[in-house]
Amino acid sequence: MKKTLTPKYLASVIAGMVMTTGVAQADTWRYAFEEALTDVQGMYATKFKEEIEKNSDHELELFPYGTLGESADIMEQAQAGILQFVDQSPGFTGALIPEAQVFFVPYLLPNEPEQLNEFFRTSKAINEDFKELYAQHGLELLTMFPEGAVAMTTQEPVSSPADLDGVKVRVMTNPLLVETYKAFGATPTPLPWGEVYGGLQTNIIQGQENPAFFIESTKMYEVTDYITYAGHSNFTTAVMANKDFYDGLGEADQKLIQDATDVAFEYILDYQKGLDEDSIAKIKEAKPEMTITVLNEEQRAPFKAAAKQVEEKFVEMTGDSGKAILDQLKADLEAVTP
């Protein structure tokens, strides 16, 4: 009888392969991420793979979204050593590492791309403090990078928090993101990504948020009519390695991974130049009646006012450790913003 190739079955096969070869000695490394191969995470992973294979005898297998399950599944597999690498947004990792939710404090990150990129390059919070927090959970944090300004897609126009009253907005299973949309006046509704399109189609939810490239590639515009930029967030993601695997490597392989990480980081920042505009153009071409709105500063003011209580909630949730991360992030941001 032929075995159905479900994500769980594939993961069990991979686990068997790992048990046979030993994680630290694996010549074929495995890397899973939360998006399609042609999305931002997939493009980063492809460049990372290219650098690893160009400069070593190792091979890197890539597993796009859905091939090994949902986000929670691939994180479990990375922690267990079934995967050597995983790319996961702090939006999901926040359940494991509460301090990572800081990236969902609204209006914390700058909207200006060069300032944003320099922050991710130089931030002590990211490159030192978060490394220690991730290590406590068996993960070697390799890098974090931005994926694009987050936009809300809804069935009705949004120009103020009042317009979100009673609107069920899909959010990741992230407590702070839930608090954000509560503060914005909506009804936050955690849903696995695989259920979002159908949820919008059947009116179980009436909105969701993501960068424009993801709205375009997943065709969220087909089941919503309005795209609104409130300027509240830039989607952030983190690339990690299983720490036992990483620590078990020789110095040359660790340098190989760090070098590939650095090259792919600069590549993906460059790749994103103009991506937002291109994605919006594709959406408008596919659905000319789609309304895209960028809120002005006056319209953003009540959203920014609501964000203050979300920041307070973050500190309440995460205590002294979260406060220290937030303070360091703010200092890092001040260093790159005039």
mmCIF file of C-alpha atoms in Angstrom:
data_model
loop_
_atom_site.group_PDB
_atom_site.id
_atom_site.type_symbol
_atom_site.label_atom_id
_atom_site.label_comp_id
_atom_site.label_asym_id
_atom_site.label_seq_id
_atom_site.Cartn_x
_atom_site.Cartn_y
_atom_site.Cartn_z
ATOM 1 C CA MET A 1 0.000 0.000 0.000
ATOM 2 C CA LYS A 2 1.407 3.376 -0.999
ATOM 3 C CA LYS A 3 2.054 5.752 1.907
ATOM 4 C CA THR A 4 0.458 9.209 1.583
ATOM 5 C CA LEU A 5 3.133 11.908 1.574
ATOM 6 C CA THR A 6 1.670 14.105 4.312
ATOM 7 C CA PRO A 7 3.843 16.741 5.994
ATOM 8 C CA LYS A 8 4.002 14.638 9.170
ATOM 9 C CA TYR A 9 5.049 11.545 7.206
ATOM 10 C CA LEU A 10 7.752 13.525 5.391
ATOM 11 C CA ALA A 11 8.991 14.862 8.713
ATOM 12 C CA SER A 12 9.160 11.328 10.123
ATOM 13 C CA VAL A 13 11.154 10.160 7.105
ATOM 14 C CA ILE A 14 13.578 13.053 7.569
ATOM 15 C CA ALA A 15 13.842 12.236 11.278
ATOM 16 C CA GLY A 16 14.803 8.679 10.384
ATOM 17 C CA MET A 17 17.458 9.971 8.012
ATOM 18 C CA VAL A 18 18.836 12.221 10.747
ATOM 19 C CA MET A 19 18.938 9.357 13.247
ATOM 20 C CA THR A 20 20.870 7.310 10.701
ATOM 21 C CA THR A 21 23.437 9.931 9.755
ATOM 22 C CA GLY A 22 23.726 12.018 12.932
ATOM 23 C CA VAL A 23 22.780 15.695 12.800
ATOM 24 C CA ALA A 24 26.223 17.186 13.311
ATOM 25 C CA GLN A 25 27.773 15.094 10.511
ATOM 26 C CA ALA A 26 25.029 15.660 7.954
ATOM 27 C CA ASP A 27 26.405 16.487 4.530
ATOM 28 C CA THR A 28 22.881 17.302 3.384
ATOM 29 C CA TRP A 29 21.363 20.064 5.476
ATOM 30 C CA ARG A 30 17.651 20.886 5.640
ATOM 31 C CA TYR A 31 16.091 24.350 5.764
ATOM 32 C CA ALA A 32 12.353 25.114 6.118
ATOM 33 C CA PHE A 33 10.604 28.475 5.889
ATOM 34 C CA GLU A 34 7.131 30.012 6.079
ATOM 35 C CA GLU A 35 6.622 31.212 2.516
ATOM 36 C CA ALA A 36 6.761 30.032 -1.091
ATOM 37 C CA LEU A 37 10.079 29.598 -2.874
ATOM 38 C CA THR A 38 9.471 32.789 -4.886
ATOM 39 C CA ASP A 39 8.526 34.911 -1.838
ATOM 40 C CA VAL A 40 11.036 36.892 0.220
ATOM 41 C CA GLN A 41 11.946 34.086 2.639
ATOM 42 C CA GLY A 42 12.275 31.702 -0.293
ATOM 43 C CA MET A 43 14.553 34.091 -2.173
ATOM 44 C CA TYR A 44 16.737 34.494 0.905
ATOM 45 C CA ALA A 45 16.892 30.706 1.365
ATOM 46 C CA THR A 46 17.770 30.192 -2.303
ATOM 47 C CA LYS A 47 20.686 32.650 -2.040
ATOM 48 C CA PHE A 48 21.828 31.046 1.227
ATOM 49 C CA LYS A 49 21.736 27.616 -0.454
ATOM 50 C CA GLU A 50 23.689 28.939 -3.427
ATOM 51 C CA GLU A 51 26.433 30.284 -1.152
ATOM 52 C CA ILE A 52 26.647 27.097 0.940
ATOM 53 C CA GLU A 53 26.868 24.833 -2.102
ATOM 54 C CA LYS A 54 29.243 27.118 -4.016
ATOM 55 C CA ASN A 55 31.746 27.211 -1.156
ATOM 56 C CA SER A 56 31.549 23.653 0.217
ATOM 57 C CA ASP A 57 30.630 20.052 -0.560
ATOM 58 C CA HIS A 58 27.446 20.338 1.485
ATOM 59 C CA GLU A 59 23.991 20.248 -0.065
ATOM 60 C CA LEU A 60 21.028 22.221 1.225
ATOM 61 C CA GLU A 61 17.446 20.996 0.818
ATOM 62 C CA LEU A 62 14.771 23.691 0.931
ATOM 63 C CA PHE A 63 11.273 23.100 2.289
ATOM 64 C CA PRO A 64 8.792 25.908 1.468
ATOM 65 C CA TYR A 65 5.607 26.551 3.445
ATOM 66 C CA GLY A 66 3.315 23.557 3.811
ATOM 67 C CA THR A 67 5.761 20.829 2.795
ATOM 68 C CA LEU A 68 6.557 19.968 6.422
ATOM 69 C CA GLY A 69 3.480 21.403 8.097
ATOM 70 C CA GLU A 70 2.568 24.769 9.621
ATOM 71 C CA SER A 71 4.894 27.226 11.389
ATOM 72 C CA ALA A 72 4.650 25.442 14.745
ATOM 73 C CA ASP A 73 5.615 22.147 13.065
ATOM 74 C CA ILE A 74 8.809 23.425 11.460
ATOM 75 C CA MET A 75 9.922 25.096 14.699
ATOM 76 C CA GLU A 76 9.464 21.828 16.581
ATOM 77 C CA GLN A 77 11.448 20.022 13.882
ATOM 78 C CA ALA A 78 14.248 22.596 14.088
ATOM 79 C CA GLN A 79 14.458 22.326 17.865
ATOM 80 C CA ALA A 80 14.492 18.522 17.606
ATOM 81 C CA GLY A 81 17.326 18.557 15.058
ATOM 82 C CA ILE A 82 15.208 17.146 12.234
ATOM 83 C CA LEU A 83 15.883 20.438 10.442
ATOM 84 C CA GLN A 84 19.223 22.190 10.552
ATOM 85 C CA PHE A 85 17.795 25.606 9.632
ATOM 86 C CA VAL A 86 14.441 27.330 9.998
ATOM 87 C CA ASP A 87 13.126 30.771 9.041
ATOM 88 C CA GLN A 88 10.287 31.891 11.263
ATOM 89 C CA SER A 89 8.772 35.250 12.072
ATOM 90 C CA PRO A 90 8.963 36.448 15.693
ATOM 91 C CA GLY A 91 5.200 36.577 15.328
ATOM 92 C CA PHE A 92 5.168 32.823 15.843
ATOM 93 C CA THR A 93 8.388 32.521 17.839
ATOM 94 C CA GLY A 94 6.898 34.982 20.333
ATOM 95 C CA ALA A 95 5.002 32.107 21.950
ATOM 96 C CA LEU A 96 8.380 30.469 22.660
ATOM 97 C CA ILE A 97 10.449 33.622 23.242
ATOM 98 C CA PRO A 98 8.073 36.336 24.551
ATOM 99 C CA GLU A 99 10.655 39.108 24.089
ATOM 100 C CA ALA A 100 10.569 38.501 20.306
ATOM 101 C CA GLN A 101 7.104 40.050 20.280
ATOM 102 C CA VAL A 102 8.804 43.451 20.541
ATOM 103 C CA PHE A 103 8.760 43.597 16.726
ATOM 104 C CA PHE A 104 4.970 43.857 16.958
ATOM 105 C CA VAL A 105 4.960 47.007 19.064
ATOM 106 C CA PRO A 106 3.258 49.355 16.559
ATOM 107 C CA TYR A 107 5.206 52.317 15.171
ATOM 108 C CA LEU A 108 8.481 51.153 16.719
ATOM 109 C CA LEU A 109 10.407 50.524 13.486
ATOM 110 C CA PRO A 110 11.176 53.295 10.970
ATOM 111 C CA ASN A 111 9.411 53.401 7.597
ATOM 112 C CA GLU A 112 12.465 54.741 5.748
ATOM 113 C CA PRO A 113 14.145 51.699 4.085
ATOM 114 C CA GLU A 114 17.795 52.729 4.525
ATOM 115 C CA GLN A 115 17.297 53.492 8.215
ATOM 116 C CA LEU A 116 15.448 50.225 8.668
ATOM 117 C CA ASN A 117 18.140 48.202 6.893
ATOM 118 C CA GLU A 118 20.947 49.835 8.858
ATOM 119 C CA PHE A 119 19.097 49.093 12.077
ATOM 120 C CA PHE A 120 18.958 45.381 11.232
ATOM 121 C CA ARG A 121 22.647 45.426 10.260
ATOM 122 C CA THR A 122 23.902 47.103 13.425
ATOM 123 C CA SER A 123 21.371 46.485 16.216
ATOM 124 C CA LYS A 124 22.938 45.185 19.429
ATOM 125 C CA ALA A 125 19.532 43.895 20.518
ATOM 126 C CA ILE A 126 19.326 41.682 17.420
ATOM 127 C CA ASN A 127 22.959 40.698 16.995
ATOM 128 C CA GLU A 128 23.799 40.093 20.659
ATOM 129 C CA ASP A 129 20.879 40.158 23.096
ATOM 130 C CA PHE A 130 18.427 38.101 21.049
ATOM 131 C CA LYS A 131 21.140 35.545 20.262
ATOM 132 C CA GLU A 132 21.332 34.731 23.973
ATOM 133 C CA LEU A 133 17.547 34.407 24.295
ATOM 134 C CA TYR A 134 17.245 32.115 21.264
ATOM 135 C CA ALA A 135 20.144 29.982 22.502
ATOM 136 C CA GLN A 136 18.177 29.195 25.659
ATOM 137 C CA HIS A 137 15.686 27.378 23.420
ATOM 138 C CA GLY A 138 18.196 25.347 21.430
ATOM 139 C CA LEU A 139 18.405 27.823 18.546
ATOM 140 C CA GLU A 140 21.355 29.666 17.034
ATOM 141 C CA LEU A 141 20.031 32.997 15.754
ATOM 142 C CA LEU A 142 21.832 33.693 12.476
ATOM 143 C CA THR A 143 20.080 36.879 11.401
ATOM 144 C CA MET A 144 16.860 38.851 11.335
ATOM 145 C CA PHE A 145 15.691 40.901 8.371
ATOM 146 C CA PRO A 146 12.673 43.008 7.350
ATOM 147 C CA GLU A 147 10.279 41.762 4.668
ATOM 148 C CA GLY A 148 8.222 44.836 3.910
ATOM 149 C CA ALA A 149 5.732 47.345 5.243
ATOM 150 C CA VAL A 150 2.652 45.623 6.634
ATOM 151 C CA ALA A 151 -0.708 46.502 5.073
ATOM 152 C CA MET A 152 -4.201 45.635 6.240
ATOM 153 C CA THR A 153 -6.568 44.052 3.717
ATOM 154 C CA THR A 154 -10.247 44.376 4.548
ATOM 155 C CA GLN A 155 -13.727 44.142 3.061
ATOM 156 C CA GLU A 156 -14.533 47.772 3.941
ATOM 157 C CA PRO A 157 -12.410 50.967 3.874
ATOM 158 C CA VAL A 158 -10.290 51.830 6.917
ATOM 159 C CA SER A 159 -9.207 55.360 7.763
ATOM 160 C CA SER A 160 -9.498 55.313 11.563
ATOM 161 C CA PRO A 161 -9.738 52.797 14.430
ATOM 162 C CA ALA A 162 -13.512 53.342 14.410
ATOM 163 C CA ASP A 163 -13.637 51.656 10.989
ATOM 164 C CA LEU A 164 -12.260 48.457 12.555
ATOM 165 C CA ASP A 165 -14.990 48.247 15.190
ATOM 166 C CA GLY A 166 -16.392 44.721 15.077
ATOM 167 C CA VAL A 167 -14.094 43.684 12.200
ATOM 168 C CA LYS A 168 -12.563 40.241 12.729
ATOM 169 C CA VAL A 169 -8.942 40.534 11.665
ATOM 170 C CA ARG A 170 -6.849 37.397 11.348
ATOM 171 C CA VAL A 171 -3.668 37.528 13.404
ATOM 172 C CA MET A 172 -0.837 35.104 14.037
ATOM 173 C CA THR A 173 -0.940 33.261 17.355
ATOM 174 C CA ASN A 174 0.946 36.103 18.997
ATOM 175 C CA PRO A 175 -0.387 37.683 22.207
ATOM 176 C CA LEU A 176 0.997 41.140 21.438
ATOM 177 C CA LEU A 177 -0.457 41.199 17.934
ATOM 178 C CA VAL A 178 -3.790 40.319 19.519
ATOM 179 C CA GLU A 179 -3.353 43.307 21.851
ATOM 180 C CA THR A 180 -2.454 45.545 18.900
ATOM 181 C CA TYR A 181 -5.667 44.863 17.028
ATOM 182 C CA LYS A 182 -7.710 45.148 20.204
ATOM 183 C CA ALA A 183 -6.164 48.588 20.699
ATOM 184 C CA PHE A 184 -6.919 49.426 17.065
ATOM 185 C CA GLY A 185 -10.600 48.631 17.703
ATOM 186 C CA ALA A 186 -10.810 45.313 15.802
ATOM 187 C CA THR A 187 -11.622 41.796 16.961
ATOM 188 C CA PRO A 188 -8.328 39.893 16.589
ATOM 189 C CA THR A 189 -8.873 36.315 15.443
ATOM 190 C CA PRO A 190 -5.906 33.876 15.508
ATOM 191 C CA LEU A 191 -6.032 31.468 12.550
ATOM 192 C CA PRO A 192 -3.504 29.142 10.895
ATOM 193 C CA TRP A 193 -2.390 30.637 7.600
ATOM 194 C CA GLY A 194 -3.910 27.787 5.604
ATOM 195 C CA GLU A 195 -7.400 28.846 6.749
ATOM 196 C CA VAL A 196 -7.143 32.573 5.986
ATOM 197 C CA TYR A 197 -8.227 32.670 2.336
ATOM 198 C CA GLY A 198 -11.284 30.493 3.033
ATOM 199 C CA GLY A 199 -12.050 32.481 6.186
ATOM 200 C CA LEU A 200 -12.157 35.714 4.196
ATOM 201 C CA GLN A 201 -14.164 34.078 1.428
ATOM 202 C CA THR A 202 -16.832 32.847 3.869
ATOM 203 C CA ASN A 203 -16.782 35.992 6.064
ATOM 204 C CA ILE A 204 -15.516 34.127 9.144
ATOM 205 C CA ILE A 205 -12.953 36.922 9.195
ATOM 206 C CA GLN A 206 -13.069 40.267 7.391
ATOM 207 C CA GLY A 207 -9.413 41.251 7.337
ATOM 208 C CA GLN A 208 -5.769 40.265 7.662
ATOM 209 C CA GLU A 209 -2.345 41.925 7.515
ATOM 210 C CA ASN A 210 0.804 41.195 5.519
ATOM 211 C CA PRO A 211 3.372 42.854 3.240
ATOM 212 C CA ALA A 212 2.211 43.594 -0.313
ATOM 213 C CA PHE A 213 4.299 40.840 -1.951
ATOM 214 C CA PHE A 214 2.565 38.233 0.221
ATOM 215 C CA ILE A 215 -0.888 39.701 -0.396
ATOM 216 C CA GLU A 216 -0.150 39.444 -4.115
ATOM 217 C CA SER A 217 1.435 35.966 -4.155
ATOM 218 C CA THR A 218 -1.267 34.412 -1.945
ATOM 219 C CA LYS A 219 -4.046 36.242 -3.822
ATOM 220 C CA MET A 220 -5.558 37.754 -0.683
ATOM 221 C CA TYR A 221 -6.747 40.600 -2.903
ATOM 222 C CA GLU A 222 -9.276 38.209 -4.460
ATOM 223 C CA VAL A 223 -11.223 37.995 -1.197
ATOM 224 C CA THR A 224 -10.752 41.564 0.097
ATOM 225 C CA ASP A 225 -11.422 44.944 -1.495
ATOM 226 C CA TYR A 226 -9.249 47.441 0.388
ATOM 227 C CA ILE A 227 -5.532 47.619 1.160
ATOM 228 C CA THR A 228 -4.591 50.144 3.840
ATOM 229 C CA TYR A 229 -1.136 51.248 4.937
ATOM 230 C CA ALA A 230 -1.296 52.624 8.470
ATOM 231 C CA GLY A 231 2.510 52.610 8.763
ATOM 232 C CA HIS A 232 2.349 50.587 11.971
ATOM 233 C CA SER A 233 4.736 47.724 11.258
ATOM 234 C CA ASN A 234 7.334 46.128 9.029
ATOM 235 C CA PHE A 235 7.200 42.350 8.860
ATOM 236 C CA THR A 236 10.310 40.885 10.463
ATOM 237 C CA THR A 237 11.650 37.362 10.177
ATOM 238 C CA ALA A 238 14.479 35.385 11.802
ATOM 239 C CA VAL A 239 16.779 32.701 10.384
ATOM 240 C CA MET A 240 17.952 30.140 12.937
ATOM 241 C CA ALA A 241 19.994 26.957 13.119
ATOM 242 C CA ASN A 242 19.555 24.054 15.515
ATOM 243 C CA LYS A 243 22.103 24.964 18.205
ATOM 244 C CA ASP A 244 23.408 21.432 18.855
ATOM 245 C CA PHE A 245 23.983 21.050 15.117
ATOM 246 C CA TYR A 246 25.684 24.442 14.839
ATOM 247 C CA ASP A 247 27.859 24.003 17.936
ATOM 248 C CA GLY A 248 28.915 20.566 16.691
ATOM 249 C CA LEU A 249 30.333 21.955 13.458
ATOM 250 C CA GLY A 250 33.979 22.742 12.872
ATOM 251 C CA GLU A 251 35.179 26.326 12.672
ATOM 252 C CA ALA A 252 35.263 26.214 8.856
ATOM 253 C CA ASP A 253 31.619 25.154 8.559
ATOM 254 C CA GLN A 254 30.496 27.738 11.105
ATOM 255 C CA LYS A 255 32.298 30.413 9.088
ATOM 256 C CA LEU A 256 30.701 29.017 5.916
ATOM 257 C CA ILE A 257 27.242 29.467 7.460
ATOM 258 C CA GLN A 258 27.980 32.955 8.783
ATOM 259 C CA ASP A 259 29.387 34.077 5.432
ATOM 260 C CA ALA A 260 26.360 32.669 3.581
ATOM 261 C CA THR A 261 24.093 34.413 6.092
ATOM 262 C CA ASP A 262 25.794 37.773 5.497
ATOM 263 C CA VAL A 263 25.703 37.471 1.692
ATOM 264 C CA ALA A 264 22.042 36.412 1.667
ATOM 265 C CA PHE A 265 21.165 39.241 4.098
ATOM 266 C CA GLU A 266 22.540 41.949 1.811
ATOM 267 C CA TYR A 267 21.043 40.211 -1.212
ATOM 268 C CA ILE A 268 17.532 40.160 0.255
ATOM 269 C CA LEU A 269 17.645 43.833 1.262
ATOM 270 C CA ASP A 270 18.636 44.736 -2.293
ATOM 271 C CA TYR A 271 16.017 42.363 -3.754
ATOM 272 C CA GLN A 272 13.256 44.182 -1.894
ATOM 273 C CA LYS A 273 13.953 47.579 -3.480
ATOM 274 C CA GLY A 274 10.795 48.438 -5.404
ATOM 275 C CA LEU A 275 9.150 45.123 -4.477
ATOM 276 C CA ASP A 276 6.253 46.802 -2.698
ATOM 277 C CA GLU A 277 5.450 48.992 -5.704
ATOM 278 C CA ASP A 278 5.749 46.056 -8.118
ATOM 279 C CA SER A 279 3.416 43.929 -5.991
ATOM 280 C CA ILE A 280 0.805 46.690 -5.748
ATOM 281 C CA ALA A 281 0.996 47.162 -9.525
ATOM 282 C CA LYS A 282 0.362 43.431 -10.050
ATOM 283 C CA ILE A 283 -2.599 43.556 -7.670
ATOM 284 C CA LYS A 284 -4.076 46.551 -9.501
ATOM 285 C CA GLU A 285 -3.597 44.789 -12.822
ATOM 286 C CA ALA A 286 -5.323 41.652 -11.552
ATOM 287 C CA LYS A 287 -8.103 43.591 -9.790
ATOM 288 C CA PRO A 288 -8.416 47.188 -11.057
ATOM 289 C CA GLU A 289 -11.203 47.992 -8.604
ATOM 290 C CA MET A 290 -8.933 47.291 -5.602
ATOM 291 C CA THR A 291 -8.582 50.407 -3.432
ATOM 292 C CA ILE A 292 -5.121 51.102 -2.007
ATOM 293 C CA THR A 293 -4.845 53.802 0.664
ATOM 294 C CA VAL A 294 -1.828 55.202 2.496
ATOM 295 C CA LEU A 295 -3.031 56.945 5.636
ATOM 296 C CA ASN A 296 -1.635 60.442 6.237
ATOM 297 C CA GLU A 297 -0.150 61.564 9.554
ATOM 298 C CA GLU A 298 -3.452 62.976 10.780
ATOM 299 C CA GLN A 299 -5.221 59.684 10.067
ATOM 300 C CA ARG A 300 -2.405 57.708 11.716
ATOM 301 C CA ALA A 301 -2.504 59.772 14.916
ATOM 302 C CA PRO A 302 -5.245 57.749 16.690
ATOM 303 C CA PHE A 303 -3.528 54.486 15.730
ATOM 304 C CA LYS A 304 -0.257 55.823 17.174
ATOM 305 C CA ALA A 305 -2.059 56.883 20.345
ATOM 306 C CA ALA A 306 -3.457 53.363 20.715
ATOM 307 C CA ALA A 307 0.041 51.912 20.211
ATOM 308 C CA LYS A 308 1.212 53.330 23.549
ATOM 309 C CA GLN A 309 -0.951 50.871 25.482
ATOM 310 C CA VAL A 310 0.431 48.003 23.367
ATOM 311 C CA GLU A 311 3.985 48.947 24.349
ATOM 312 C CA GLU A 312 2.917 49.008 28.009
ATOM 313 C CA LYS A 313 1.328 45.591 27.551
ATOM 314 C CA PHE A 314 4.569 44.237 26.067
ATOM 315 C CA VAL A 315 6.519 45.280 29.156
ATOM 316 C CA GLU A 316 3.803 43.845 31.389
ATOM 317 C CA MET A 317 3.963 40.509 29.512
ATOM 318 C CA THR A 318 7.742 40.189 29.410
ATOM 319 C CA GLY A 319 8.962 41.894 32.597
ATOM 320 C CA ASP A 320 12.506 43.145 33.104
ATOM 321 C CA SER A 321 13.897 41.071 30.229
ATOM 322 C CA GLY A 322 11.412 42.528 27.760
ATOM 323 C CA LYS A 323 11.960 46.061 29.081
ATOM 324 C CA ALA A 324 15.719 45.665 28.602
ATOM 325 C CA ILE A 325 15.236 44.439 25.009
ATOM 326 C CA LEU A 326 12.829 47.295 24.242
ATOM 327 C CA ASP A 327 15.201 49.898 25.689
ATOM 328 C CA GLN A 328 18.136 48.482 23.710
ATOM 329 C CA LEU A 329 16.071 48.400 20.509
ATOM 330 C CA LYS A 330 15.138 52.049 21.003
ATOM 331 C CA ALA A 331 18.793 52.946 21.545
ATOM 332 C CA ASP A 332 19.748 51.016 18.397
ATOM 333 C CA LEU A 333 17.039 52.847 16.456
ATOM 334 C CA GLU A 334 18.189 56.241 17.700
ATOM 335 C CA ALA A 335 21.651 55.441 16.375
ATOM 336 C CA VAL A 336 20.350 55.080 12.792
ATOM 337 C CA THR A 337 17.627 57.748 12.728
ATOM 338 C CA PRO A 338 18.443 61.477 12.572
#
